[in-house]
Amino acid sequence: MDLLDIQNIKKYFKQPWGINYALDGVDMSIKEKATTALVGESGCGKTTLAKTILGFYRPDSGKILFKGEDITDVKTNNKLVRENIQIVFQNPFLSFNPRYTAFATLYEAVRAMNNISKKEVRGFLVESLNSVGLGEEFFFRYPHQMSGGELQRLSIARALINKPKIVILDEPTSSLDISTAVNILKLLAKLQQEALLSYFFISHNLKLVKRIAHYVFVMYYGKIVEYGLKEQIYGFPRHPYTKLLLDACEYKMKDYPASGSKHKQGCVFREICPHSKDICGNEPEKTEIEPNHFVFCHFV
Amino acid sequence: MKPLLEVKDISVEYVGEKRNQALEKVSFDVKSGEILGIIGESGSGKTTLAYSILNLLPESAKLKGSIIFKGSIITEFKENKLCYLRGKEIGIIPQDPAASFNPVFSVGYQFNEFLKVKGICKDAEERLVLMEEALNKACLWDVNKILNSYPHQLSGGQLQRAMIALVIAAKPSLLIADEPTSSLDVTIESQLVHMFLRLRDEMGFTIIFITHNLGLIEALCDRVVVLYQGQVKEMADKASIIAAPRDEYTKSLVVSFREVGE
């Protein structure tokens, strides 16, 4: 059984100019002790999915199961979700209270879950900060006194402090320099082995994903278009959108027609797709082209 | 042939509560028709360098050294003469497009005003054609929607491309792009890389491209300047920097780039 099972989640937002189909029937699973990555361009619904899992948004329909238990409605299962699923946000500068020191930030996180006295907690917090590579000099610093990389480490420490099973990483390195990003990825890999964590890694950068992920899901405007093992997605990409994303990472992609279609019916990618035919007006079936590798396209 | 821009021993110091040496004796030159990449991590002085070329630094910054553009020493220019250069001769694409448009005017109004004030095009109808051409060059096809929108109604990518269109409409001899793609996702980034290459090949633009991403340098630039803590660490052709970096910092940069890639 998968650790987290997302079944046919739909989330629409009503906007003045029409309905935004942010998530349009997403099926996904997160495996235990592995990294599952979700890739796609800005605005395709990656962050909406993360927020829906955490219960910040209530889906219009569909189910989310954690170890077989329904967590779609967070109100009934709040404790289960908060104890087991944590998140690291994209922008570290916006994810901390500016009036709290590093220590106070973590203390608040610990207190939310455990009954632990101030005296006992100190050793615990020191250990937690050391595990993400923050030394003594950082304990009493405020967010504005730390750099982006240091704050992102603190953000990871806060997510891990109550020993969750799943950590959602919402573009954790995209606001960082490349050398800092590599260090953060190394840290994440180390912590995963130590604590047997499952990561749900959200990114638009297929190069980063290649380094860290075991499973890759490719999303385009609210729908999953292809998923499989990392080796399958990088070795034999089958959906035209996956191929396009891989080209974009190498800066080979030259032209990309104006923003994509947001059709309710049929293949979402059909307006941009070079192979588009009339049949694409119908909903593409899920096709298993090799074990574990699924594609939603009429031409595979 | 004489270089288009020569930067000689530029030092910039921010004077305040704490003194901060942002640039220290930076020298390089830009030849006509090339794309020069400037790479460095956050805080290495890349943006300070871009703004010092146009003397747009804040008052707390003290600039020493000389910058020679088309044979004249522009560091000695008075403000009104510099004003003429800005936009018309040297265009700059800032990092954050949302911060560089005025939120209370439509994009079209600001674009039109820029062309009018700079005296690039006197006739109102010609201006409209010019704007449409420039937007198309920057991969924006829905011209009317873009021009009639206010900045908050457009996405980051659209706004950045609108800003690029505005800058290239004036056909400056030198284009400074200060991390134009770092807030955009890979699909738009890839398009813009090819747009910059087209600008150089088809219209003969000279471009200074500032970035922290070695991948972009590899795809786009002819020569590279490596900046670290305000100093030039290495300056060479793209191929030799990536294949055989000499400086310690450049080596670590190339290593971390490869680590992400493979």
Coordinates of C-alpha atoms in Angstrom, one line a residue:
Chain A
M1 CA 0.0 0.0 0.0
D2 CA 1.2 3.5 -0.8
L3 CA 1.9 5.9 2.0
L4 CA -0.3 8.6 0.5
D5 CA -2.9 8.0 -2.1
I6 CA -4.5 10.8 -4.1
Q7 CA -7.6 9.8 -6.0
N8 CA -9.3 12.0 -8.6
I9 CA -8.8 15.3 -6.9
K10 CA -10.5 18.3 -8.4
K11 CA -10.1 21.9 -7.4
Y12 CA -11.6 24.7 -9.4
F13 CA -11.2 28.4 -8.6
K14 CA -13.8 30.9 -9.8
Q15 CA -12.2 34.0 -11.3
P16 CA -13.8 37.1 -12.8
W17 CA -12.7 35.9 -16.3
G18 CA -13.9 32.3 -15.9
I19 CA -13.1 29.1 -14.1
N20 CA -9.5 28.1 -13.4
Y21 CA -9.3 24.3 -13.5
A22 CA -6.3 24.2 -11.1
L23 CA -6.6 20.5 -10.4
D24 CA -8.7 18.5 -12.8
G25 CA -8.9 14.9 -11.7
V26 CA -5.4 14.2 -10.4
D27 CA -4.4 10.7 -9.4
M28 CA -1.1 10.2 -7.6
S29 CA 0.6 8.1 -5.1
I30 CA 3.5 8.7 -2.8
K31 CA 5.6 5.7 -2.0
E32 CA 7.3 5.1 1.3
K33 CA 10.9 6.0 1.9
A34 CA 11.3 7.4 -1.6
T35 CA 11.2 10.7 -3.3
T36 CA 8.3 11.4 -5.6
A37 CA 8.7 14.5 -7.8
L38 CA 6.0 16.6 -9.5
V39 CA 7.2 18.7 -12.4
G40 CA 5.4 21.3 -14.6
E41 CA 5.5 24.9 -15.5
S42 CA 4.4 27.9 -13.4
G43 CA 0.6 27.9 -13.0
C44 CA 0.0 24.3 -13.7
G45 CA -1.3 23.5 -10.3
K46 CA 1.7 22.1 -8.4
T47 CA 1.4 24.2 -5.4
T48 CA -2.4 23.9 -5.3
L49 CA -1.9 20.1 -5.0
A50 CA 0.5 20.5 -2.1
K51 CA -1.9 22.8 -0.3
T52 CA -4.8 20.5 -0.9
I53 CA -2.9 17.6 0.6
L54 CA -2.2 19.7 3.7
G55 CA -5.8 20.7 3.9
F56 CA -5.2 24.4 3.2
Y57 CA -7.7 24.0 0.3
R58 CA -10.7 21.8 0.4
P59 CA -11.0 19.8 -2.9
D60 CA -14.2 20.0 -4.9
S61 CA -14.2 16.3 -5.2
G62 CA -11.9 13.3 -4.8
K63 CA -10.2 11.6 -1.9
I64 CA -6.8 11.7 -0.2
L65 CA -5.8 8.7 1.8
F66 CA -2.9 8.5 4.3
K67 CA -2.1 4.8 5.0
G68 CA -5.6 4.0 4.0
E69 CA -7.2 6.6 6.2
D70 CA -9.3 9.4 4.7
I71 CA -7.7 12.8 5.3
T72 CA -9.6 14.7 2.7
D73 CA -11.4 16.7 5.3
V74 CA -8.7 18.0 7.6
K75 CA -11.1 19.0 10.3
T76 CA -11.8 15.4 11.3
N77 CA -8.2 14.2 11.0
N78 CA -6.3 17.3 11.8
K79 CA -3.8 15.7 14.2
L80 CA -3.0 12.8 11.9
V81 CA -2.2 15.2 9.0
R82 CA -0.1 17.7 11.0
E83 CA 1.9 14.9 12.7
N84 CA 2.7 13.1 9.5
I85 CA 2.9 15.7 6.7
Q86 CA 5.0 18.8 6.8
I87 CA 6.0 21.3 4.2
V88 CA 9.1 23.4 3.2
F89 CA 8.0 26.5 1.3
Q90 CA 9.6 28.0 -1.8
N91 CA 10.5 31.4 -0.4
P92 CA 12.3 31.1 3.0
F93 CA 12.1 34.8 3.6
L94 CA 8.3 34.7 3.8
S95 CA 7.9 31.5 5.8
F96 CA 9.1 32.7 9.2
N97 CA 7.7 35.1 11.8
P98 CA 10.2 38.0 11.7
R99 CA 9.9 38.6 15.4
Y100 CA 11.0 35.0 16.3
T101 CA 14.5 33.8 16.6
A102 CA 15.5 30.4 15.2
F103 CA 15.2 28.9 18.6
A104 CA 11.7 30.4 19.2
T105 CA 10.5 29.3 15.8
L106 CA 11.4 25.7 16.5
Y107 CA 10.2 25.8 20.1
E108 CA 6.8 26.8 18.8
A109 CA 6.7 23.9 16.4
V110 CA 7.7 21.4 19.2
R111 CA 5.1 22.9 21.6
A112 CA 2.3 22.5 19.0
M113 CA 2.7 18.7 19.2
N114 CA 4.3 17.7 22.5
N115 CA 4.0 18.6 26.1
I116 CA 7.6 19.4 26.7
S117 CA 9.0 21.8 29.3
K118 CA 11.3 24.6 28.4
K119 CA 14.3 23.0 30.2
E120 CA 14.1 19.7 28.5
V121 CA 13.5 21.2 25.1
R122 CA 16.9 22.9 24.8
G123 CA 19.0 19.8 24.0
F124 CA 16.3 18.7 21.6
L125 CA 16.4 21.9 19.7
V126 CA 20.2 22.1 19.6
E127 CA 20.3 18.6 18.1
S128 CA 17.7 19.5 15.5
L129 CA 19.6 22.7 14.4
N130 CA 22.9 20.8 14.3
S131 CA 21.4 18.1 12.1
V132 CA 20.7 20.6 9.4
G133 CA 24.2 22.2 9.7
L134 CA 23.3 25.3 11.7
G135 CA 25.9 25.9 14.5
E136 CA 25.6 27.7 17.8
E137 CA 25.9 31.1 16.3
F138 CA 22.5 30.8 14.7
F139 CA 20.4 29.9 17.7
F140 CA 19.3 33.4 18.6
R141 CA 19.3 35.0 15.2
Y142 CA 16.2 36.6 13.6
P143 CA 15.2 35.7 10.0
H144 CA 16.6 39.0 8.6
Q145 CA 20.0 38.2 10.0
M146 CA 20.3 34.9 8.1
S147 CA 20.9 34.2 4.4
G148 CA 18.4 32.4 2.1
G149 CA 20.3 29.1 2.3
E150 CA 20.5 29.3 6.1
L151 CA 16.8 30.1 6.4
Q152 CA 16.0 27.2 4.1
R153 CA 18.0 24.9 6.5
L154 CA 15.9 26.3 9.4
S155 CA 12.8 25.6 7.4
I156 CA 13.8 22.0 6.9
A157 CA 14.6 21.7 10.7
R158 CA 11.2 23.0 11.5
A159 CA 9.5 20.6 9.1
L160 CA 11.4 17.6 10.5
I161 CA 11.2 18.4 14.2
N162 CA 8.1 16.4 15.0
K163 CA 9.3 13.4 12.9
P164 CA 6.8 13.4 10.1
K165 CA 6.5 10.6 7.5
I166 CA 6.1 12.8 4.5
V167 CA 7.8 16.2 3.8
I168 CA 6.4 18.3 0.9
L169 CA 9.2 20.3 -0.6
D170 CA 7.7 23.1 -2.7
E171 CA 10.5 24.3 -4.9
P172 CA 12.9 24.4 -2.0
T173 CA 15.9 25.5 -4.0
S174 CA 14.6 27.7 -6.7
S175 CA 15.3 31.0 -4.9
L176 CA 18.9 29.9 -4.0
D177 CA 22.2 30.1 -5.7
I178 CA 23.4 26.9 -7.5
S179 CA 26.2 26.1 -5.0
T180 CA 23.7 26.6 -2.0
A181 CA 21.1 24.6 -3.8
V182 CA 23.5 21.6 -4.2
N183 CA 24.3 21.7 -0.5
I184 CA 20.6 21.8 0.4
L185 CA 19.9 18.8 -1.9
K186 CA 22.8 16.9 -0.2
L187 CA 21.4 17.6 3.2
L188 CA 17.9 16.5 2.1
A189 CA 19.3 13.2 0.8
K190 CA 21.3 12.6 4.1
L191 CA 18.2 13.3 6.2
Q192 CA 16.1 11.0 4.1
Q193 CA 18.4 8.1 4.8
E194 CA 18.7 8.8 8.5
A195 CA 15.0 9.2 9.2
L196 CA 13.5 7.1 6.4
L197 CA 11.5 10.0 5.1
S198 CA 9.2 10.2 2.0
Y199 CA 9.6 13.4 0.0
F200 CA 7.1 15.0 -2.3
F201 CA 9.4 17.2 -4.3
I202 CA 7.8 20.0 -6.4
S203 CA 9.9 21.7 -9.1
H204 CA 9.9 23.0 -12.6
N205 CA 13.6 22.1 -13.0
L206 CA 14.0 18.7 -14.5
K207 CA 17.7 18.8 -13.9
L208 CA 17.3 19.1 -10.1
V209 CA 14.6 16.4 -10.1
K210 CA 16.9 14.0 -11.9
R211 CA 19.3 14.2 -9.0
I212 CA 16.9 13.6 -6.2
A213 CA 13.8 11.8 -7.4
H214 CA 12.9 8.1 -7.6
Y215 CA 9.4 8.6 -9.2
V216 CA 8.5 11.5 -11.5
F217 CA 5.0 12.8 -12.3
V218 CA 4.7 15.4 -15.1
M219 CA 1.7 17.8 -14.8
Y220 CA 0.2 20.1 -17.3
Y221 CA -2.7 22.5 -16.5
G222 CA -4.3 20.5 -13.8
K223 CA -3.7 17.0 -15.2
I224 CA -1.0 14.4 -14.9
V225 CA 0.2 13.7 -18.4
E226 CA 2.9 11.1 -17.7
Y227 CA 4.5 9.3 -14.8
G228 CA 7.0 6.6 -14.0
L229 CA 10.3 5.8 -12.5
K230 CA 13.0 8.4 -13.0
E231 CA 15.0 6.3 -15.4
Q232 CA 11.9 5.8 -17.6
I233 CA 10.9 9.4 -17.7
Y234 CA 14.5 10.6 -18.5
G235 CA 15.4 7.7 -20.7
F236 CA 12.2 7.2 -22.7
P237 CA 9.9 10.2 -22.4
R238 CA 6.8 9.4 -24.3
H239 CA 4.4 12.4 -23.8
P240 CA 5.2 15.4 -26.1
Y241 CA 5.0 17.7 -23.1
T242 CA 7.7 15.8 -21.2
K243 CA 9.9 15.9 -24.2
L244 CA 9.3 19.7 -24.5
L245 CA 10.2 20.2 -20.8
L246 CA 13.4 18.2 -21.2
D247 CA 14.3 20.3 -24.2
A248 CA 13.6 23.5 -22.3
C249 CA 16.1 22.5 -19.6
E250 CA 18.8 22.3 -22.2
Y251 CA 17.6 25.6 -23.7
K252 CA 16.9 23.8 -26.9
M253 CA 13.3 24.7 -27.1
K254 CA 12.8 27.7 -29.4
D255 CA 9.2 28.5 -29.8
Y256 CA 6.4 27.9 -27.4
P257 CA 3.0 29.1 -28.5
A258 CA 1.2 31.6 -26.1
S259 CA -0.2 30.2 -22.9
G260 CA -1.7 26.7 -23.1
S261 CA -5.2 25.7 -23.5
K262 CA -7.4 25.1 -20.5
H263 CA -10.0 22.9 -22.0
K264 CA -12.4 21.0 -19.9
Q265 CA -12.7 18.3 -22.5
G266 CA -10.0 16.2 -24.1
C267 CA -6.3 16.4 -24.0
V268 CA -5.1 19.5 -22.2
F269 CA -2.0 19.7 -24.3
R270 CA -3.6 19.5 -27.7
E271 CA -3.3 23.2 -28.7
I272 CA 0.4 23.2 -28.4
C273 CA 1.1 19.6 -29.3
P274 CA 2.9 19.1 -32.6
H275 CA 1.0 15.8 -33.2
S276 CA -2.4 17.2 -32.5
K277 CA -5.3 15.5 -34.4
D278 CA -9.1 15.5 -34.1
I279 CA -9.0 12.5 -31.8
C280 CA -7.3 14.7 -29.2
G281 CA -10.7 16.2 -28.5
N282 CA -11.5 13.0 -26.6
E283 CA -10.1 12.3 -23.1
P284 CA -6.9 10.3 -23.5
E285 CA -6.8 6.9 -21.8
K286 CA -4.1 6.0 -19.3
T287 CA -1.7 3.6 -21.1
E288 CA 0.9 1.5 -19.4
I289 CA 3.7 1.3 -21.9
E290 CA 6.1 -0.6 -19.6
P291 CA 5.8 -1.6 -15.9
N292 CA 5.2 1.5 -13.7
H293 CA 5.4 3.9 -16.7
F294 CA 2.0 5.5 -17.6
V295 CA 1.2 8.0 -20.3
F296 CA -2.0 9.9 -21.1
C297 CA -1.8 10.3 -24.9
H298 CA -3.6 9.0 -27.9
F299 CA -0.4 8.3 -29.9
V300 CA 1.6 6.0 -27.7
Chain B
M1 CA 38.5 47.3 -33.8
K2 CA 37.8 49.4 -30.7
P3 CA 35.5 47.8 -28.1
L4 CA 32.0 49.3 -27.7
L5 CA 32.4 49.6 -24.0
E6 CA 35.5 49.6 -21.8
V7 CA 35.3 49.4 -18.1
K8 CA 38.5 50.4 -16.4
D9 CA 39.4 49.8 -12.8
I10 CA 35.9 50.4 -11.5
S11 CA 35.6 50.4 -7.7
V12 CA 32.3 50.9 -5.9
E13 CA 32.0 51.4 -2.2
Y14 CA 28.7 51.8 -0.3
V15 CA 29.2 54.3 2.5
G16 CA 26.9 54.0 5.5
E17 CA 27.0 52.6 9.0
K18 CA 29.1 49.8 7.6
R19 CA 31.5 50.3 4.7
N20 CA 30.9 47.8 2.0
Q21 CA 33.3 47.4 -0.9
A22 CA 30.9 46.1 -3.6
L23 CA 33.3 46.2 -6.5
E24 CA 37.1 46.3 -6.5
K25 CA 39.1 47.3 -9.6
V26 CA 36.9 45.6 -12.1
S27 CA 38.0 45.9 -15.7
F28 CA 36.7 44.3 -18.9
D29 CA 35.6 45.3 -22.3
V30 CA 32.6 44.5 -24.6
K31 CA 33.1 44.1 -28.3
S32 CA 30.4 45.2 -30.8
G33 CA 28.1 42.3 -31.6
E34 CA 29.0 39.9 -28.8
I35 CA 27.1 38.5 -25.9
L36 CA 29.2 38.9 -22.8
G37 CA 28.2 36.9 -19.7
I38 CA 28.8 38.1 -16.2
I39 CA 28.4 35.3 -13.7
G40 CA 28.7 35.3 -9.9
E41 CA 26.7 34.3 -6.8
S42 CA 24.3 36.6 -4.9
G43 CA 26.1 39.5 -3.4
S44 CA 29.1 39.3 -5.7
G45 CA 28.4 42.7 -7.2
K46 CA 26.7 41.8 -10.5
T47 CA 23.8 44.2 -10.2
T48 CA 26.0 47.0 -8.8
L49 CA 28.2 46.6 -11.9
A50 CA 25.2 46.8 -14.2
Y51 CA 23.8 50.0 -12.6
S52 CA 27.2 51.6 -12.3
I53 CA 27.6 51.6 -16.1
L54 CA 24.5 53.9 -16.3
N55 CA 25.4 55.7 -13.1
L56 CA 22.1 54.7 -11.5
L57 CA 23.6 53.8 -8.2
P58 CA 22.1 55.2 -5.0
E59 CA 23.8 58.2 -3.4
S60 CA 25.5 56.2 -0.7
A61 CA 27.6 54.5 -3.4
K62 CA 31.0 56.0 -4.3
L63 CA 32.2 55.2 -7.8
K64 CA 35.9 55.3 -8.9
G65 CA 37.4 54.5 -12.2
S66 CA 36.3 55.2 -15.7
I67 CA 33.8 53.8 -18.2
I68 CA 34.3 54.5 -21.9
F69 CA 31.4 54.0 -24.3
K70 CA 31.9 54.6 -28.0
G71 CA 35.1 56.5 -27.3
S72 CA 33.7 59.0 -24.7
I73 CA 34.3 58.8 -21.0
I74 CA 30.7 58.5 -19.7
T75 CA 31.7 58.6 -16.0
E76 CA 32.5 62.3 -16.5
F77 CA 29.2 63.0 -18.2
K78 CA 26.7 65.4 -16.6
E79 CA 23.3 64.1 -15.7
N80 CA 21.4 65.4 -18.8
K81 CA 23.9 63.9 -21.2
L82 CA 23.6 60.5 -19.3
C83 CA 19.9 60.8 -19.5
Y84 CA 20.2 60.9 -23.3
L85 CA 22.2 57.7 -23.2
R86 CA 19.9 55.8 -21.0
G87 CA 17.3 53.8 -22.9
K88 CA 18.4 55.2 -26.3
E89 CA 22.0 54.1 -26.4
I90 CA 22.2 51.7 -23.4
G91 CA 19.1 49.8 -22.4
I92 CA 18.8 47.9 -19.2
I93 CA 16.4 45.0 -18.4
P94 CA 16.0 44.8 -14.7
Q95 CA 15.6 41.6 -12.7
D96 CA 12.2 42.2 -11.3
P97 CA 9.7 43.4 -14.0
A98 CA 6.9 44.0 -11.5
A99 CA 9.0 46.6 -9.7
S100 CA 9.9 48.4 -12.8
F101 CA 6.5 49.2 -14.3
N102 CA 4.3 51.8 -12.7
P103 CA 1.3 50.0 -11.3
V104 CA -1.2 52.8 -12.0
F105 CA -0.7 53.1 -15.8
S106 CA -1.4 50.4 -18.4
V107 CA 1.6 48.8 -20.0
G108 CA 0.7 50.3 -23.4
Y109 CA 0.6 53.8 -21.9
Q110 CA 4.0 53.4 -20.4
F111 CA 5.5 51.9 -23.5
N112 CA 4.0 54.8 -25.6
E113 CA 5.3 57.4 -23.2
F114 CA 8.8 55.9 -23.3
L115 CA 9.0 56.1 -27.1
K116 CA 7.6 59.6 -27.1
V117 CA 9.8 61.1 -24.4
K118 CA 13.0 59.5 -25.8
G119 CA 12.1 60.9 -29.2
I120 CA 12.4 57.5 -30.8
C121 CA 9.2 57.9 -32.9
K122 CA 7.3 61.1 -33.3
D123 CA 4.2 59.8 -35.1
A124 CA 1.5 58.2 -33.0
E125 CA 0.5 55.5 -35.5
E126 CA 4.1 54.6 -36.2
R127 CA 4.6 54.1 -32.5
L128 CA 1.8 51.6 -32.5
V129 CA 3.4 49.6 -35.2
L130 CA 6.8 49.8 -33.5
M131 CA 5.2 48.5 -30.2
E132 CA 3.6 45.6 -32.0
E133 CA 6.8 44.7 -33.8
A134 CA 8.8 44.8 -30.5
L135 CA 6.2 42.7 -28.6
N136 CA 6.2 40.1 -31.4
K137 CA 10.0 39.9 -31.2
A138 CA 9.8 39.3 -27.5
C139 CA 7.4 36.3 -28.2
L140 CA 4.2 38.1 -27.2
W141 CA 1.5 37.7 -29.8
D142 CA -1.6 39.0 -28.1
V143 CA -0.6 42.6 -28.5
N144 CA -3.8 44.4 -27.7
K145 CA -4.4 42.5 -24.5
I146 CA -0.8 43.2 -23.3
L147 CA -0.9 46.9 -24.1
N148 CA -4.3 47.4 -22.5
S149 CA -3.4 45.5 -19.3
Y150 CA -2.2 46.9 -16.1
P151 CA 1.0 45.3 -14.7
H152 CA -0.9 43.3 -12.0
Q153 CA -3.1 41.7 -14.7
L154 CA -0.1 40.0 -16.4
S155 CA 2.0 37.1 -15.3
G156 CA 5.6 37.5 -14.4
G157 CA 6.7 36.0 -17.7
Q158 CA 4.5 38.2 -19.7
L159 CA 5.6 41.3 -17.8
Q160 CA 9.3 40.4 -18.2
R161 CA 8.8 40.0 -22.0
A162 CA 6.9 43.3 -22.2
M163 CA 9.8 45.0 -20.5
I164 CA 12.2 43.3 -22.9
A165 CA 10.0 44.6 -25.8
L166 CA 10.1 48.1 -24.4
V167 CA 13.9 48.1 -24.1
I168 CA 14.6 46.7 -27.5
A169 CA 12.1 49.0 -29.3
A170 CA 14.6 51.8 -28.8
K171 CA 17.2 49.7 -30.5
P172 CA 20.0 50.6 -28.0
S173 CA 23.6 49.8 -29.1
L174 CA 24.2 48.0 -25.8
L175 CA 21.7 45.9 -23.9
I176 CA 22.3 45.1 -20.3
A177 CA 20.2 42.2 -19.1
D178 CA 20.3 41.8 -15.3
E179 CA 19.1 38.2 -14.5
P180 CA 16.2 38.6 -16.8
T181 CA 15.1 35.0 -16.5
S182 CA 15.7 34.1 -12.9
S183 CA 12.1 34.6 -11.8
L184 CA 10.7 32.6 -14.8
D185 CA 10.2 29.0 -15.4
V186 CA 12.2 26.8 -17.8
T187 CA 9.8 26.9 -20.7
I188 CA 9.9 30.7 -20.9
E189 CA 13.5 30.8 -20.1
S190 CA 14.3 28.6 -23.0
Q191 CA 12.3 30.9 -25.4
L192 CA 14.0 34.0 -24.1
V193 CA 17.5 32.5 -24.7
H194 CA 16.6 32.0 -28.3
M195 CA 15.1 35.5 -28.5
F196 CA 18.4 37.0 -27.2
L197 CA 20.3 35.0 -29.8
R198 CA 18.0 36.2 -32.6
L199 CA 18.4 39.8 -31.4
R200 CA 22.2 39.5 -31.7
D201 CA 22.2 37.5 -35.0
E202 CA 19.4 39.4 -36.9
M203 CA 19.6 42.9 -35.4
G204 CA 23.2 43.1 -34.3
F205 CA 22.6 43.9 -30.6
T206 CA 25.5 43.8 -28.2
I207 CA 24.4 42.2 -24.9
I208 CA 25.8 42.1 -21.4
F209 CA 24.0 39.1 -19.8
I210 CA 24.2 38.9 -16.0
T211 CA 23.3 35.6 -14.4
H212 CA 24.1 33.1 -11.7
N213 CA 23.2 30.1 -13.9
L214 CA 26.1 28.5 -15.8
G215 CA 23.7 26.7 -18.0
L216 CA 22.5 30.0 -19.5
I217 CA 26.1 31.1 -20.0
E218 CA 26.7 27.9 -21.9
A219 CA 23.7 28.3 -24.1
L220 CA 24.0 32.0 -24.8
C221 CA 27.3 33.8 -24.3
D222 CA 30.5 34.2 -26.3
R223 CA 32.8 35.4 -23.5
V224 CA 32.4 35.2 -19.7
V225 CA 33.5 37.4 -16.8
V226 CA 33.5 35.6 -13.4
L227 CA 32.8 37.9 -10.5
Y228 CA 33.4 36.9 -6.9
Q229 CA 33.1 39.2 -3.9
G230 CA 33.5 42.2 -6.1
Q231 CA 36.6 41.1 -8.0
V232 CA 37.0 39.7 -11.5
K233 CA 38.3 36.1 -10.9
E234 CA 38.5 35.0 -14.5
M235 CA 37.7 36.3 -18.0
A236 CA 37.8 34.1 -21.0
D237 CA 35.9 32.4 -23.8
K238 CA 32.9 30.4 -22.8
A239 CA 34.4 27.1 -23.9
S240 CA 37.6 27.5 -22.0
I241 CA 35.9 28.6 -18.8
I242 CA 33.6 25.6 -18.8
A243 CA 36.2 23.0 -20.0
A244 CA 39.2 24.2 -18.1
P245 CA 38.5 26.7 -15.3
R246 CA 41.7 28.1 -13.8
D247 CA 40.5 30.0 -10.8
E248 CA 39.5 28.1 -7.6
Y249 CA 36.1 29.8 -7.4
T250 CA 35.3 29.1 -11.1
K251 CA 36.2 25.5 -10.5
S252 CA 33.8 25.1 -7.7
L253 CA 31.1 26.8 -9.7
V254 CA 31.6 24.4 -12.6
V255 CA 31.6 21.4 -10.2
S256 CA 28.3 22.4 -8.6
F257 CA 26.8 23.0 -12.0
R258 CA 27.8 19.5 -13.2
E259 CA 26.5 18.0 -9.9
V260 CA 23.1 19.3 -10.5
G261 CA 23.1 18.3 -14.1
E262 CA 24.2 14.7 -13.7

